[in-house]
Amino acid sequence: MIKKIVFATDLGVLGPYVLCHALELSKQFGAKVDIIHVIEPMGIFAESILDIFLPPEDLDHLRKEGVYDVMKTIKERISDTMASEFAGDDDESFLGEINVVRGQPAEAILEYVDDHHIDMIVMGTHGEHGEVIGGLGSVASKVLQRSSVPVLMVPLARVNSQLGIANKDSLRRML
C-alpha cells in the first residue's frame, strides 16, 4: 500500500508539472507527499574561485553557515509557494514534509526514502542542466537503478519541447 510519496525536485521550471503527478497519486492512494530538494556540494572549481576572491574569515563563514542559510531560504520559499498555490484547496492536505538537504542528489534521495519509510518516488526524467543519456538524466537513472521502492518517472523532454515553456507562470496557466 502506498502511504508516503516523495517528490524529488531540482526546482526547475517543469517541477510543478511533475508535482501534479505526485498529487494525483496521493489522491488515489490517500498518501502524503513529501518534497525533497538536494543541494550538491560545491565543486573544486567553485571552491578555488572563492579561495581567490573571499577573505579567509568570509570563506569560513560561507562554508559553515552560508549553505544552511541558503537551505533554510529554499525551504521557506517552497513552503510559501505550496501554501499560496494550494490555499483552500484539498491538495494542501496531502502535503507532507518539505526537506532541503546537502549531498549527491541520487544518494540523498535514496537515503531519504529509507530513513522516512517512503513507498514511492516521483521525479522528472531529467533535470534542467544535467547529463541526459537515453532520455534519463544521471540522477534519475541512478535512482531508478538503485531504488528499493517504485519510481514514477515523469517524461519531460516532450512536454518541454511541445509547450515551449518559458517560466513557471506559463506552466501554471497551462495546468
Short mmCIF file of C-alpha atoms in Angstrom, two decimals:
data_model
loop_
_atom_site.label_atom_id
_atom_site.label_comp_id
_atom_site.label_asym_id
_atom_site.label_seq_id
_atom_site.Cartn_x
_atom_site.Cartn_y
_atom_site.Cartn_z
CA MET A 1 0.00 0.00 0.00
CA ILE A 2 1.30 3.46 -0.87
CA LYS A 3 1.04 5.82 2.11
CA LYS A 4 4.07 8.10 1.60
CA ILE A 5 5.33 9.51 -1.68
CA VAL A 6 8.39 11.69 -2.13
CA PHE A 7 8.52 14.26 -4.93
CA ALA A 8 12.20 14.79 -5.78
CA THR A 9 12.75 18.15 -7.45
CA ASP A 10 15.61 20.21 -8.81
CA LEU A 11 13.27 23.24 -8.58
CA GLY A 12 13.34 23.51 -12.36
CA VAL A 13 10.63 25.07 -14.50
CA LEU A 14 8.86 21.73 -15.02
CA GLY A 15 8.70 20.91 -11.31
CA PRO A 16 5.04 21.94 -10.98
CA TYR A 17 4.16 19.57 -13.84
CA VAL A 18 5.82 16.65 -12.03
CA LEU A 19 4.24 17.71 -8.72
CA CYS A 20 0.79 17.42 -10.32
CA HIS A 21 1.51 13.73 -10.99
CA ALA A 22 2.59 13.20 -7.38
CA LEU A 23 -0.57 14.90 -6.11
CA GLU A 24 -2.78 12.78 -8.38
CA LEU A 25 -1.21 9.65 -6.96
CA SER A 26 -1.62 10.96 -3.43
CA LYS A 27 -5.34 11.46 -4.07
CA GLN A 28 -5.73 7.96 -5.48
CA PHE A 29 -3.94 6.30 -2.58
CA GLY A 30 -4.70 8.75 0.22
CA ALA A 31 -0.94 9.21 0.61
CA LYS A 32 1.11 12.15 1.87
CA VAL A 33 3.60 13.79 -0.49
CA ASP A 34 6.95 14.87 0.92
CA ILE A 35 9.13 17.19 -1.15
CA ILE A 36 12.91 16.87 -1.31
CA HIS A 37 15.45 19.14 -2.97
CA VAL A 38 19.14 18.28 -2.81
CA ILE A 39 21.89 20.89 -2.90
CA GLU A 40 25.08 19.46 -4.32
CA PRO A 41 28.42 20.26 -2.69
CA MET A 42 30.47 22.98 -4.33
CA GLY A 43 32.84 21.70 -6.96
CA ILE A 44 36.58 22.20 -6.82
CA PHE A 45 36.39 24.97 -9.43
CA ALA A 46 33.89 26.99 -7.39
CA GLU A 47 35.96 26.41 -4.25
CA SER A 48 39.11 27.69 -5.95
CA ILE A 49 37.33 30.82 -7.22
CA LEU A 50 36.03 31.55 -3.73
CA ASP A 51 39.51 31.00 -2.29
CA ILE A 52 40.84 33.68 -4.61
CA PHE A 53 38.17 36.33 -4.04
CA LEU A 54 36.98 35.90 -0.46
CA PRO A 55 38.92 36.65 2.71
CA PRO A 56 39.53 33.52 4.81
CA GLU A 57 37.04 34.54 7.53
CA ASP A 58 34.25 35.10 4.95
CA LEU A 59 35.05 31.82 3.27
CA ASP A 60 34.96 30.01 6.60
CA HIS A 61 31.58 31.59 7.41
CA LEU A 62 30.24 30.65 3.98
CA ARG A 63 31.34 27.04 4.40
CA LYS A 64 29.93 26.72 7.91
CA GLU A 65 26.77 28.82 7.84
CA GLY A 66 26.10 30.12 4.35
CA VAL A 67 24.85 26.89 2.87
CA TYR A 68 22.47 26.38 5.80
CA ASP A 69 21.07 29.88 5.28
CA VAL A 70 20.52 29.03 1.62
CA MET A 71 18.85 25.73 2.54
CA LYS A 72 16.57 27.48 5.03
CA THR A 73 15.60 30.11 2.44
CA ILE A 74 14.84 27.47 -0.20
CA LYS A 75 12.71 25.50 2.25
CA GLU A 76 10.79 28.65 3.23
CA ARG A 77 10.19 29.56 -0.42
CA ILE A 78 8.93 26.07 -1.25
CA SER A 79 6.66 26.18 1.78
CA ASP A 80 5.33 29.65 0.89
CA THR A 81 4.76 28.61 -2.73
CA MET A 82 2.90 25.48 -1.68
CA ALA A 83 0.77 27.43 0.80
CA SER A 84 -0.18 30.10 -1.74
CA GLU A 85 -0.61 27.65 -4.62
CA PHE A 86 -2.89 25.32 -2.68
CA ALA A 87 -4.55 27.72 -0.22
CA GLY A 88 -8.05 26.44 0.50
CA ASP A 89 -7.51 23.54 -1.88
CA ASP A 90 -7.95 19.90 -0.95
CA ASP A 91 -4.46 19.23 -2.34
CA GLU A 92 -2.93 21.03 0.63
CA SER A 93 -3.97 18.22 3.00
CA PHE A 94 -1.83 15.79 1.02
CA LEU A 95 1.39 17.75 1.50
CA GLY A 96 3.85 16.23 3.95
CA GLU A 97 7.34 17.39 4.89
CA ILE A 98 9.49 19.76 2.87
CA ASN A 99 13.18 18.87 3.00
CA VAL A 100 16.23 20.62 1.60
CA VAL A 101 19.39 18.59 2.13
CA ARG A 102 23.05 18.61 1.08
CA GLY A 103 24.70 15.80 -0.79
CA GLN A 104 24.85 13.93 -4.05
CA PRO A 105 21.25 14.00 -5.36
CA ALA A 106 20.66 10.31 -6.10
CA GLU A 107 22.26 9.15 -2.87
CA ALA A 108 20.42 11.76 -0.79
CA ILE A 109 17.05 10.86 -2.34
CA LEU A 110 17.57 7.14 -1.74
CA GLU A 111 18.72 7.75 1.83
CA TYR A 112 15.62 9.88 2.44
CA VAL A 113 13.43 7.07 1.09
CA ASP A 114 14.96 4.60 3.54
CA ASP A 115 15.00 6.95 6.54
CA HIS A 116 11.40 8.16 6.10
CA HIS A 117 9.77 4.87 5.03
CA ILE A 118 8.74 6.23 1.64
CA ASP A 119 6.62 3.94 -0.55
CA MET A 120 7.11 5.65 -3.94
CA ILE A 121 9.34 8.23 -5.61
CA VAL A 122 8.02 10.70 -8.20
CA MET A 123 10.54 12.68 -10.24
CA GLY A 124 11.20 14.01 -13.71
CA THR A 125 13.22 12.01 -16.20
CA HIS A 126 15.96 14.62 -16.18
CA GLY A 127 16.92 17.93 -14.62
CA GLU A 128 17.35 21.20 -16.42
CA HIS A 129 21.12 21.13 -16.64
CA GLY A 130 22.18 17.55 -16.05
CA GLU A 131 23.60 14.96 -18.38
CA VAL A 132 20.89 13.06 -20.31
CA ILE A 133 21.62 9.58 -21.67
CA GLY A 134 18.85 7.62 -23.36
CA GLY A 135 16.18 10.03 -22.15
CA LEU A 136 17.12 9.77 -18.47
CA GLY A 137 19.27 12.19 -16.56
CA SER A 138 22.13 10.85 -14.46
CA VAL A 139 20.27 11.37 -11.17
CA ALA A 140 17.05 9.79 -12.45
CA SER A 141 19.00 6.85 -13.85
CA LYS A 142 20.81 6.19 -10.55
CA VAL A 143 17.61 6.48 -8.53
CA LEU A 144 15.75 4.14 -10.88
CA GLN A 145 18.53 1.55 -10.83
CA ARG A 146 19.08 1.55 -7.07
CA SER A 147 15.66 2.28 -5.57
CA SER A 148 14.01 -0.29 -3.33
CA VAL A 149 10.58 1.28 -3.97
CA PRO A 150 8.61 2.02 -7.16
CA VAL A 151 9.73 5.11 -9.08
CA LEU A 152 7.41 7.12 -11.32
CA MET A 153 9.49 8.92 -13.93
CA VAL A 154 7.53 11.76 -15.49
CA PRO A 155 8.82 12.33 -19.05
CA LEU A 156 9.84 15.94 -19.53
CA ALA A 157 11.53 16.19 -22.93
CA ARG A 158 8.32 16.13 -24.95
CA VAL A 159 6.49 18.44 -22.54
CA ASN A 160 9.27 20.99 -22.67
CA SER A 161 9.60 20.97 -26.46
CA GLN A 162 5.87 20.82 -27.24
CA LEU A 163 4.83 23.51 -24.82
CA GLY A 164 7.83 25.76 -25.24
CA ILE A 165 7.71 26.52 -21.53
CA ALA A 166 9.49 29.74 -20.69
CA ASN A 167 8.72 30.03 -16.99
CA LYS A 168 6.69 28.65 -14.09
CA ASP A 169 3.84 31.11 -14.57
CA SER A 170 3.20 29.90 -18.11
CA LEU A 171 3.19 26.30 -16.85
CA ARG A 172 0.70 27.11 -14.09
CA ARG A 173 -1.61 28.77 -16.61
CA MET A 174 -1.48 25.67 -18.82
CA LEU A 175 -2.27 23.34 -15.94
#
